[in-house]
């Protein structure tokens, strides 16, 4: 049933693109995009097969406290690529036993403490503005993560 | 435990890759088409025009949440516009919502991490953008 749904959605998308109802760039760009997606999923599958679950539980498990928070923020800040890279990685961490709070910190941290972001912001807007913005957004991110854990918003 | 041959591991990895790509392909294609449509109508010049013409943080935050721009494009543009007289609160709200809120990847996020989580995280990120705009408006 699920397969049928996927096939139907895919065919509908391709049909709309073919009819020109949806504006899509050329096939070359689609090939580049799909190639990148394949590479991303190959990396994620490699990590999934080779990464021992105990390692994840030790670093990012539910009751790791400050160690979990710091490692989650570190992973978020060194994350490369956009949402197609970030979200499968976050689900992988969750399935391997990372706590809801730490998964939230990884996903949100990629938009808050990502190093490339901070670097460009400090270079063009100045360090004081960057630190002021960072303190506000990091506070909100920590509150979000706490509430996600507390209200159990992230299922396994 | 018996140690696996490397070939078996590689086969397992390839099988997992195929499964995951199959699982997400529809959502990824949908995201790609959405992204193409939005960037076609909302390219850099339009965003610049919207930001240069607005004095309200609300418009800037909404623009930031539907736009996807890499950091090395967005921040120089914000600096440029600040030099032209864009209020600091508007610039801060735009850059925060640009990085934290992402309406285009919301379907993908719902697929991977669940609807409750995705909606809650994006709502909190919107609140954070408003708070940043407020803080920058007060302190500058």
PDB file of C-alpha atoms in Angstrom:
ATOM      1  CA  UNK A   1       0.000   0.000   0.000  1.00  0.00           C
ATOM      2  CA  UNK A   2       2.808   2.360   0.972  1.00  0.00           C
ATOM      3  CA  UNK A   3       4.641   1.467  -2.245  1.00  0.00           C
ATOM      4  CA  UNK A   4       1.558   2.283  -4.297  1.00  0.00           C
ATOM      5  CA  UNK A   5       1.245   5.661  -2.591  1.00  0.00           C
ATOM      6  CA  UNK A   6       4.880   6.478  -3.318  1.00  0.00           C
ATOM      7  CA  UNK A   7       4.580   5.415  -6.919  1.00  0.00           C
ATOM      8  CA  UNK A   8       1.440   7.492  -7.383  1.00  0.00           C
ATOM      9  CA  UNK A   9       3.003  10.610  -5.866  1.00  0.00           C
ATOM     10  CA  UNK A  10       6.104  10.182  -7.977  1.00  0.00           C
ATOM     11  CA  UNK A  11       4.133   9.756 -11.188  1.00  0.00           C
ATOM     12  CA  UNK A  12       1.951  12.751 -10.345  1.00  0.00           C
ATOM     13  CA  UNK A  13       5.026  14.901  -9.713  1.00  0.00           C
ATOM     14  CA  UNK A  14       6.672  13.842 -12.957  1.00  0.00           C
ATOM     15  CA  UNK A  15       3.423  14.356 -14.885  1.00  0.00           C
ATOM     16  CA  UNK A  16       2.989  17.876 -13.545  1.00  0.00           C
ATOM     17  CA  UNK A  17       6.600  18.706 -14.313  1.00  0.00           C
ATOM     18  CA  UNK A  18       6.232  17.298 -17.824  1.00  0.00           C
ATOM     19  CA  UNK A  19       3.029  19.265 -18.496  1.00  0.00           C
ATOM     20  CA  UNK A  20       4.783  22.451 -17.415  1.00  0.00           C
ATOM     21  CA  UNK A  21       2.323  23.080 -14.595  1.00  0.00           C
ATOM     22  CA  UNK A  22       5.285  23.182 -12.252  1.00  0.00           C
ATOM     23  CA  UNK A  23       8.259  25.244 -13.269  1.00  0.00           C
ATOM     24  CA  UNK A  24      11.377  23.132 -13.056  1.00  0.00           C
ATOM     25  CA  UNK A  25      14.907  23.893 -14.253  1.00  0.00           C
ATOM     26  CA  UNK A  26      16.652  21.660 -16.748  1.00  0.00           C
ATOM     27  CA  UNK A  27      17.334  17.962 -16.486  1.00  0.00           C
ATOM     28  CA  UNK A  28      21.044  18.585 -15.856  1.00  0.00           C
ATOM     29  CA  UNK A  29      20.289  20.300 -12.582  1.00  0.00           C
ATOM     30  CA  UNK A  30      17.956  17.471 -11.580  1.00  0.00           C
ATOM     31  CA  UNK A  31      20.748  14.988 -12.277  1.00  0.00           C
ATOM     32  CA  UNK A  32      23.167  16.993 -10.127  1.00  0.00           C
ATOM     33  CA  UNK A  33      20.611  17.213  -7.318  1.00  0.00           C
ATOM     34  CA  UNK A  34      19.829  13.493  -7.430  1.00  0.00           C
ATOM     35  CA  UNK A  35      23.541  12.651  -7.539  1.00  0.00           C
ATOM     36  CA  UNK A  36      24.079  14.714  -4.426  1.00  0.00           C
ATOM     37  CA  UNK A  37      21.138  13.000  -2.746  1.00  0.00           C
ATOM     38  CA  UNK A  38      22.596   9.585  -3.582  1.00  0.00           C
ATOM     39  CA  UNK A  39      25.947  10.602  -2.085  1.00  0.00           C
ATOM     40  CA  UNK A  40      24.275  11.885   1.060  1.00  0.00           C
ATOM     41  CA  UNK A  41      22.281   8.714   1.570  1.00  0.00           C
ATOM     42  CA  UNK A  42      25.325   6.551   0.915  1.00  0.00           C
ATOM     43  CA  UNK A  43      27.189   8.432   3.678  1.00  0.00           C
ATOM     44  CA  UNK A  44      24.266   8.116   6.050  1.00  0.00           C
ATOM     45  CA  UNK A  45      23.866   4.405   5.357  1.00  0.00           C
ATOM     46  CA  UNK A  46      27.603   3.925   5.957  1.00  0.00           C
ATOM     47  CA  UNK A  47      27.344   5.625   9.326  1.00  0.00           C
ATOM     48  CA  UNK A  48      24.214   3.635  10.120  1.00  0.00           C
ATOM     49  CA  UNK A  49      25.878   0.294   9.419  1.00  0.00           C
ATOM     50  CA  UNK A  50      29.242   1.021  11.012  1.00  0.00           C
ATOM     51  CA  UNK A  51      28.306   3.177  14.018  1.00  0.00           C
ATOM     52  CA  UNK A  52      27.888   1.193  17.239  1.00  0.00           C
ATOM     53  CA  UNK A  53      24.674   2.157  19.092  1.00  0.00           C
ATOM     54  CA  UNK A  54      26.502   2.256  22.460  1.00  0.00           C
ATOM     55  CA  UNK A  55      28.610   5.158  21.212  1.00  0.00           C
ATOM     56  CA  UNK A  56      25.491   7.199  20.414  1.00  0.00           C
ATOM     57  CA  UNK A  57      23.884   6.333  23.724  1.00  0.00           C
ATOM     58  CA  UNK A  58      27.073   7.286  25.561  1.00  0.00           C
ATOM     59  CA  UNK A  59      27.378  10.695  23.888  1.00  0.00           C
ATOM     60  CA  UNK A  60      23.787  11.722  23.149  1.00  0.00           C
ATOM     61  CA  UNK A  61      21.608   9.426  25.249  1.00  0.00           C
ATOM     62  CA  UNK A  62      18.704  10.596  27.328  1.00  0.00           C
ATOM     63  CA  UNK A  63      20.440  11.132  30.658  1.00  0.00           C
ATOM     64  CA  UNK A  64      23.803  12.469  29.517  1.00  0.00           C
ATOM     65  CA  UNK A  65      23.228  15.997  30.840  1.00  0.00           C
ATOM     66  CA  UNK A  66      25.820  18.580  29.940  1.00  0.00           C
ATOM     67  CA  UNK A  67      27.911  16.115  27.927  1.00  0.00           C
ATOM     68  CA  UNK A  68      24.931  15.375  25.701  1.00  0.00           C
ATOM     69  CA  UNK A  69      24.091  19.058  25.229  1.00  0.00           C
ATOM     70  CA  UNK A  70      27.668  19.966  24.310  1.00  0.00           C
ATOM     71  CA  UNK A  71      28.142  17.057  21.917  1.00  0.00           C
ATOM     72  CA  UNK A  72      24.788  17.801  20.235  1.00  0.00           C
ATOM     73  CA  UNK A  73      25.733  21.441  19.751  1.00  0.00           C
ATOM     74  CA  UNK A  74      29.133  20.380  18.428  1.00  0.00           C
ATOM     75  CA  UNK A  75      27.527  18.050  15.882  1.00  0.00           C
ATOM     76  CA  UNK A  76      25.084  20.781  14.889  1.00  0.00           C
ATOM     77  CA  UNK A  77      27.808  23.375  14.495  1.00  0.00           C
ATOM     78  CA  UNK A  78      29.959  21.206  12.250  1.00  0.00           C
ATOM     79  CA  UNK A  79      27.022  20.015  10.120  1.00  0.00           C
ATOM     80  CA  UNK A  80      27.392  20.609   6.401  1.00  0.00           C
ATOM     81  CA  UNK A  81      24.688  20.599   3.750  1.00  0.00           C
ATOM     82  CA  UNK A  82      21.077  21.582   3.983  1.00  0.00           C
ATOM     83  CA  UNK A  83      17.960  19.888   5.264  1.00  0.00           C
ATOM     84  CA  UNK A  84      18.259  16.794   3.011  1.00  0.00           C
ATOM     85  CA  UNK A  85      21.492  15.974   4.868  1.00  0.00           C
ATOM     86  CA  UNK A  86      20.492  17.128   8.327  1.00  0.00           C
ATOM     87  CA  UNK A  87      17.110  15.474   8.762  1.00  0.00           C
ATOM     88  CA  UNK A  88      18.067  11.868   7.832  1.00  0.00           C
ATOM     89  CA  UNK A  89      21.102  12.195  10.104  1.00  0.00           C
ATOM     90  CA  UNK A  90      18.884  13.394  12.947  1.00  0.00           C
ATOM     91  CA  UNK A  91      16.479  10.493  12.468  1.00  0.00           C
ATOM     92  CA  UNK A  92      19.416   8.087  12.414  1.00  0.00           C
ATOM     93  CA  UNK A  93      20.681   9.485  15.726  1.00  0.00           C
ATOM     94  CA  UNK A  94      17.190   9.206  17.201  1.00  0.00           C
ATOM     95  CA  UNK A  95      16.848   5.584  16.109  1.00  0.00           C
ATOM     96  CA  UNK A  96      20.224   4.786  17.625  1.00  0.00           C
ATOM     97  CA  UNK A  97      19.075   5.975  21.040  1.00  0.00           C
ATOM     98  CA  UNK A  98      19.816   9.692  21.228  1.00  0.00           C
ATOM     99  CA  UNK A  99      17.596  11.677  23.582  1.00  0.00           C
ATOM    100  CA  UNK A 100      14.835  13.925  22.233  1.00  0.00           C
ATOM    101  CA  UNK A 101      16.519  17.009  23.701  1.00  0.00           C
ATOM    102  CA  UNK A 102      19.828  16.272  22.011  1.00  0.00           C
ATOM    103  CA  UNK A 103      18.240  15.546  18.630  1.00  0.00           C
ATOM    104  CA  UNK A 104      16.459  18.901  18.841  1.00  0.00           C
ATOM    105  CA  UNK A 105      19.771  20.553  19.639  1.00  0.00           C
ATOM    106  CA  UNK A 106      21.399  18.950  16.593  1.00  0.00           C
ATOM    107  CA  UNK A 107      18.580  20.016  14.238  1.00  0.00           C
ATOM    108  CA  UNK A 108      18.221  23.504  15.674  1.00  0.00           C
ATOM    109  CA  UNK A 109      21.923  23.978  16.250  1.00  0.00           C
ATOM    110  CA  UNK A 110      22.535  23.685  12.509  1.00  0.00           C
ATOM    111  CA  UNK A 111      20.641  26.967  12.155  1.00  0.00           C
ATOM    112  CA  UNK A 112      21.997  28.668  15.257  1.00  0.00           C
ATOM    113  CA  UNK A 113      25.587  27.739  16.043  1.00  0.00           C
ATOM    114  CA  UNK A 114      26.751  26.465  12.657  1.00  0.00           C
ATOM    115  CA  UNK A 115      30.355  27.556  12.240  1.00  0.00           C
ATOM    116  CA  UNK A 116      30.132  28.771   8.643  1.00  0.00           C
ATOM    117  CA  UNK A 117      27.094  30.839   9.607  1.00  0.00           C
ATOM    118  CA  UNK A 118      28.806  32.423  12.589  1.00  0.00           C
ATOM    119  CA  UNK A 119      31.928  33.108  10.565  1.00  0.00           C
ATOM    120  CA  UNK A 120      30.103  34.964   7.791  1.00  0.00           C
ATOM    121  CA  UNK A 121      27.917  36.802  10.246  1.00  0.00           C
ATOM    122  CA  UNK A 122      30.869  37.976  12.339  1.00  0.00           C
ATOM    123  CA  UNK A 123      32.689  39.061   9.210  1.00  0.00           C
ATOM    124  CA  UNK A 124      29.864  41.112   7.751  1.00  0.00           C
ATOM    125  CA  UNK A 125      27.830  42.270  10.758  1.00  0.00           C
ATOM    126  CA  UNK A 126      30.529  42.404  13.442  1.00  0.00           C
ATOM    127  CA  UNK A 127      31.263  40.324  16.522  1.00  0.00           C
ATOM    128  CA  UNK A 128      29.032  42.210  19.047  1.00  0.00           C
ATOM    129  CA  UNK A 129      25.925  41.815  16.878  1.00  0.00           C
ATOM    130  CA  UNK A 130      26.740  38.133  16.346  1.00  0.00           C
ATOM    131  CA  UNK A 131      27.142  37.485  20.065  1.00  0.00           C
ATOM    132  CA  UNK A 132      23.930  39.351  20.912  1.00  0.00           C
ATOM    133  CA  UNK A 133      21.948  37.372  18.340  1.00  0.00           C
ATOM    134  CA  UNK A 134      23.612  34.128  19.380  1.00  0.00           C
ATOM    135  CA  UNK A 135      22.674  34.605  23.030  1.00  0.00           C
ATOM    136  CA  UNK A 136      18.995  35.186  22.188  1.00  0.00           C
ATOM    137  CA  UNK A 137      18.654  32.364  19.660  1.00  0.00           C
ATOM    138  CA  UNK A 138      20.652  29.881  21.743  1.00  0.00           C
ATOM    139  CA  UNK A 139      18.398  30.609  24.712  1.00  0.00           C
ATOM    140  CA  UNK A 140      15.333  29.906  22.593  1.00  0.00           C
ATOM    141  CA  UNK A 141      16.905  26.734  21.212  1.00  0.00           C
ATOM    142  CA  UNK A 142      17.631  25.400  24.711  1.00  0.00           C
ATOM    143  CA  UNK A 143      14.047  26.183  25.823  1.00  0.00           C
ATOM    144  CA  UNK A 144      12.721  24.414  22.704  1.00  0.00           C
ATOM    145  CA  UNK A 145      14.854  21.357  23.362  1.00  0.00           C
ATOM    146  CA  UNK A 146      13.777  21.209  27.006  1.00  0.00           C
ATOM    147  CA  UNK A 147      10.098  21.475  26.069  1.00  0.00           C
ATOM    148  CA  UNK A 148      10.414  18.804  23.363  1.00  0.00           C
ATOM    149  CA  UNK A 149      11.838  16.427  25.959  1.00  0.00           C
ATOM    150  CA  UNK A 150       9.311  17.444  28.597  1.00  0.00           C
ATOM    151  CA  UNK A 151       6.198  17.219  26.398  1.00  0.00           C
ATOM    152  CA  UNK A 152       7.462  14.169  24.533  1.00  0.00           C
ATOM    153  CA  UNK A 153       6.989  15.728  21.089  1.00  0.00           C
ATOM    154  CA  UNK A 154       9.533  13.565  19.269  1.00  0.00           C
ATOM    155  CA  UNK A 155       8.515   9.946  18.855  1.00  0.00           C
ATOM    156  CA  UNK A 156      11.034   7.208  18.349  1.00  0.00           C
TER     157      UNK A 156
ATOM    158  CA  UNK B   1      30.613 -12.837  17.187  1.00  0.00           C
ATOM    159  CA  UNK B   2      31.778 -13.747  13.702  1.00  0.00           C
ATOM    160  CA  UNK B   3      33.420 -10.893  11.863  1.00  0.00           C
ATOM    161  CA  UNK B   4      31.685  -9.901   8.643  1.00  0.00           C
ATOM    162  CA  UNK B   5      33.492  -9.880   5.325  1.00  0.00           C
ATOM    163  CA  UNK B   6      33.952  -6.345   3.942  1.00  0.00           C
ATOM    164  CA  UNK B   7      31.912  -7.220   0.875  1.00  0.00           C
ATOM    165  CA  UNK B   8      28.930  -8.079   3.034  1.00  0.00           C
ATOM    166  CA  UNK B   9      29.209  -4.772   4.852  1.00  0.00           C
ATOM    167  CA  UNK B  10      29.367  -2.901   1.568  1.00  0.00           C
ATOM    168  CA  UNK B  11      26.323  -4.770   0.265  1.00  0.00           C
ATOM    169  CA  UNK B  12      24.441  -3.948   3.441  1.00  0.00           C
ATOM    170  CA  UNK B  13      25.358  -0.274   3.048  1.00  0.00           C
ATOM    171  CA  UNK B  14      24.209  -0.234  -0.566  1.00  0.00           C
ATOM    172  CA  UNK B  15      20.940  -1.902   0.356  1.00  0.00           C
ATOM    173  CA  UNK B  16      20.301   0.631   3.130  1.00  0.00           C
ATOM    174  CA  UNK B  17      21.114   3.462   0.671  1.00  0.00           C
ATOM    175  CA  UNK B  18      18.572   2.174  -1.822  1.00  0.00           C
ATOM    176  CA  UNK B  19      15.941   1.750   0.891  1.00  0.00           C
ATOM    177  CA  UNK B  20      16.452   5.241   2.232  1.00  0.00           C
ATOM    178  CA  UNK B  21      16.444   6.874  -1.196  1.00  0.00           C
ATOM    179  CA  UNK B  22      13.245   5.031  -2.073  1.00  0.00           C
ATOM    180  CA  UNK B  23      11.724   6.047   1.231  1.00  0.00           C
ATOM    181  CA  UNK B  24      12.444   9.761   0.753  1.00  0.00           C
ATOM    182  CA  UNK B  25      12.486  10.250  -3.018  1.00  0.00           C
ATOM    183  CA  UNK B  26       8.997  11.680  -3.333  1.00  0.00           C
ATOM    184  CA  UNK B  27       9.527  14.154  -0.540  1.00  0.00           C
ATOM    185  CA  UNK B  28      12.917  15.193  -1.902  1.00  0.00           C
ATOM    186  CA  UNK B  29      11.493  15.750  -5.385  1.00  0.00           C
ATOM    187  CA  UNK B  30       8.613  17.731  -3.910  1.00  0.00           C
ATOM    188  CA  UNK B  31      11.075  19.842  -1.940  1.00  0.00           C
ATOM    189  CA  UNK B  32      13.158  20.396  -5.058  1.00  0.00           C
ATOM    190  CA  UNK B  33      10.174  21.546  -7.117  1.00  0.00           C
ATOM    191  CA  UNK B  34       8.935  23.791  -4.311  1.00  0.00           C
ATOM    192  CA  UNK B  35      12.405  25.250  -3.999  1.00  0.00           C
ATOM    193  CA  UNK B  36      12.628  25.870  -7.767  1.00  0.00           C
ATOM    194  CA  UNK B  37       9.256  27.610  -7.848  1.00  0.00           C
ATOM    195  CA  UNK B  38      10.077  29.797  -4.867  1.00  0.00           C
ATOM    196  CA  UNK B  39      13.530  30.768  -6.101  1.00  0.00           C
ATOM    197  CA  UNK B  40      12.047  31.554  -9.508  1.00  0.00           C
ATOM    198  CA  UNK B  41       9.639  34.069  -8.014  1.00  0.00           C
ATOM    199  CA  UNK B  42      11.673  35.155  -5.014  1.00  0.00           C
ATOM    200  CA  UNK B  43      15.239  35.525  -6.194  1.00  0.00           C
ATOM    201  CA  UNK B  44      17.908  37.702  -4.628  1.00  0.00           C
ATOM    202  CA  UNK B  45      16.752  40.916  -6.283  1.00  0.00           C
ATOM    203  CA  UNK B  46      13.167  40.474  -5.090  1.00  0.00           C
ATOM    204  CA  UNK B  47      14.324  39.769  -1.540  1.00  0.00           C
ATOM    205  CA  UNK B  48      16.512  42.850  -1.680  1.00  0.00           C
ATOM    206  CA  UNK B  49      13.586  44.909  -2.943  1.00  0.00           C
ATOM    207  CA  UNK B  50      11.246  43.624  -0.227  1.00  0.00           C
ATOM    208  CA  UNK B  51      13.810  44.298   2.488  1.00  0.00           C
ATOM    209  CA  UNK B  52      14.738  47.736   1.164  1.00  0.00           C
ATOM    210  CA  UNK B  53      11.078  48.752   0.965  1.00  0.00           C
ATOM    211  CA  UNK B  54       9.987  47.557   4.389  1.00  0.00           C
ATOM    212  CA  UNK B  55      10.360  49.076   7.808  1.00  0.00           C
ATOM    213  CA  UNK B  56       8.429  46.379   9.663  1.00  0.00           C
ATOM    214  CA  UNK B  57      10.117  43.358  11.147  1.00  0.00           C
ATOM    215  CA  UNK B  58       7.083  41.207  10.411  1.00  0.00           C
ATOM    216  CA  UNK B  59       7.503  41.399   6.638  1.00  0.00           C
ATOM    217  CA  UNK B  60      11.213  40.706   6.911  1.00  0.00           C
ATOM    218  CA  UNK B  61      10.649  37.695   9.180  1.00  0.00           C
ATOM    219  CA  UNK B  62       8.025  36.236   6.844  1.00  0.00           C
ATOM    220  CA  UNK B  63      10.327  36.780   3.855  1.00  0.00           C
ATOM    221  CA  UNK B  64      13.176  35.113   5.704  1.00  0.00           C
ATOM    222  CA  UNK B  65      11.143  32.065   6.601  1.00  0.00           C
ATOM    223  CA  UNK B  66      10.199  31.173   3.023  1.00  0.00           C
ATOM    224  CA  UNK B  67      13.609  31.965   1.534  1.00  0.00           C
ATOM    225  CA  UNK B  68      16.593  29.645   1.370  1.00  0.00           C
ATOM    226  CA  UNK B  69      19.877  31.502   0.926  1.00  0.00           C
ATOM    227  CA  UNK B  70      23.355  30.313   1.826  1.00  0.00           C
ATOM    228  CA  UNK B  71      25.103  32.262   4.577  1.00  0.00           C
ATOM    229  CA  UNK B  72      27.784  33.632   2.283  1.00  0.00           C
ATOM    230  CA  UNK B  73      25.106  35.336   0.156  1.00  0.00           C
ATOM    231  CA  UNK B  74      22.725  36.407   2.882  1.00  0.00           C
ATOM    232  CA  UNK B  75      24.991  38.168   5.357  1.00  0.00           C
ATOM    233  CA  UNK B  76      26.879  40.405   2.902  1.00  0.00           C
ATOM    234  CA  UNK B  77      23.484  41.399   1.455  1.00  0.00           C
ATOM    235  CA  UNK B  78      22.157  42.253   4.921  1.00  0.00           C
ATOM    236  CA  UNK B  79      25.286  44.301   5.632  1.00  0.00           C
ATOM    237  CA  UNK B  80      24.890  46.099   2.316  1.00  0.00           C
ATOM    238  CA  UNK B  81      21.263  46.925   3.083  1.00  0.00           C
ATOM    239  CA  UNK B  82      22.155  48.077   6.614  1.00  0.00           C
ATOM    240  CA  UNK B  83      24.569  50.550   5.037  1.00  0.00           C
ATOM    241  CA  UNK B  84      21.665  51.830   2.935  1.00  0.00           C
ATOM    242  CA  UNK B  85      19.570  52.539   6.011  1.00  0.00           C
ATOM    243  CA  UNK B  86      17.743  49.281   6.788  1.00  0.00           C
ATOM    244  CA  UNK B  87      16.760  49.298  10.491  1.00  0.00           C
ATOM    245  CA  UNK B  88      18.845  46.920  12.608  1.00  0.00           C
ATOM    246  CA  UNK B  89      15.784  45.202  14.031  1.00  0.00           C
ATOM    247  CA  UNK B  90      14.553  44.309  10.536  1.00  0.00           C
ATOM    248  CA  UNK B  91      17.972  42.994   9.502  1.00  0.00           C
ATOM    249  CA  UNK B  92      18.259  40.874  12.659  1.00  0.00           C
ATOM    250  CA  UNK B  93      14.754  39.460  12.268  1.00  0.00           C
ATOM    251  CA  UNK B  94      15.400  38.594   8.637  1.00  0.00           C
ATOM    252  CA  UNK B  95      18.701  36.825   9.208  1.00  0.00           C
ATOM    253  CA  UNK B  96      17.424  34.895  12.230  1.00  0.00           C
ATOM    254  CA  UNK B  97      14.280  33.639  10.526  1.00  0.00           C
ATOM    255  CA  UNK B  98      16.266  32.895   7.371  1.00  0.00           C
ATOM    256  CA  UNK B  99      18.516  30.529   9.280  1.00  0.00           C
ATOM    257  CA  UNK B 100      16.148  29.004  11.837  1.00  0.00           C
ATOM    258  CA  UNK B 101      12.683  28.859  10.225  1.00  0.00           C
ATOM    259  CA  UNK B 102      12.261  26.864   7.069  1.00  0.00           C
ATOM    260  CA  UNK B 103       8.818  26.532   5.600  1.00  0.00           C
ATOM    261  CA  UNK B 104      10.039  24.865   2.411  1.00  0.00           C
ATOM    262  CA  UNK B 105      11.614  21.938   4.219  1.00  0.00           C
ATOM    263  CA  UNK B 106       8.652  21.545   6.567  1.00  0.00           C
ATOM    264  CA  UNK B 107       7.221  18.529   4.619  1.00  0.00           C
ATOM    265  CA  UNK B 108      10.616  16.855   4.769  1.00  0.00           C
ATOM    266  CA  UNK B 109      10.904  17.575   8.481  1.00  0.00           C
ATOM    267  CA  UNK B 110       7.415  16.195   9.102  1.00  0.00           C
ATOM    268  CA  UNK B 111       8.359  13.042   7.198  1.00  0.00           C
ATOM    269  CA  UNK B 112      11.580  12.504   9.116  1.00  0.00           C
ATOM    270  CA  UNK B 113      10.876  13.703  12.637  1.00  0.00           C
ATOM    271  CA  UNK B 114       7.096  13.928  12.982  1.00  0.00           C
ATOM    272  CA  UNK B 115       4.510  16.686  12.604  1.00  0.00           C
ATOM    273  CA  UNK B 116       4.356  17.730  16.257  1.00  0.00           C
ATOM    274  CA  UNK B 117       8.130  18.165  16.478  1.00  0.00           C
ATOM    275  CA  UNK B 118       8.450  20.038  13.170  1.00  0.00           C
ATOM    276  CA  UNK B 119       5.610  22.452  13.848  1.00  0.00           C
ATOM    277  CA  UNK B 120       6.739  23.111  17.408  1.00  0.00           C
ATOM    278  CA  UNK B 121      10.359  23.716  16.418  1.00  0.00           C
ATOM    279  CA  UNK B 122       9.433  26.099  13.609  1.00  0.00           C
ATOM    280  CA  UNK B 123       6.986  27.986  15.830  1.00  0.00           C
ATOM    281  CA  UNK B 124       9.649  28.396  18.502  1.00  0.00           C
ATOM    282  CA  UNK B 125      12.123  29.540  15.853  1.00  0.00           C
ATOM    283  CA  UNK B 126       9.630  32.172  14.659  1.00  0.00           C
ATOM    284  CA  UNK B 127       9.281  33.369  18.246  1.00  0.00           C
ATOM    285  CA  UNK B 128      13.072  33.522  18.465  1.00  0.00           C
ATOM    286  CA  UNK B 129      13.170  35.668  15.327  1.00  0.00           C
ATOM    287  CA  UNK B 130      10.643  38.091  16.837  1.00  0.00           C
ATOM    288  CA  UNK B 131      12.607  38.177  20.095  1.00  0.00           C
ATOM    289  CA  UNK B 132      15.838  38.912  18.226  1.00  0.00           C
ATOM    290  CA  UNK B 133      14.183  41.737  16.318  1.00  0.00           C
ATOM    291  CA  UNK B 134      12.863  43.137  19.605  1.00  0.00           C
ATOM    292  CA  UNK B 135      16.238  42.886  21.329  1.00  0.00           C
ATOM    293  CA  UNK B 136      18.045  44.541  18.441  1.00  0.00           C
ATOM    294  CA  UNK B 137      15.375  47.242  18.265  1.00  0.00           C
ATOM    295  CA  UNK B 138      15.817  48.017  21.959  1.00  0.00           C
ATOM    296  CA  UNK B 139      19.607  47.906  22.060  1.00  0.00           C
ATOM    297  CA  UNK B 140      20.410  49.980  19.012  1.00  0.00           C
TER     298      UNK B 140
END
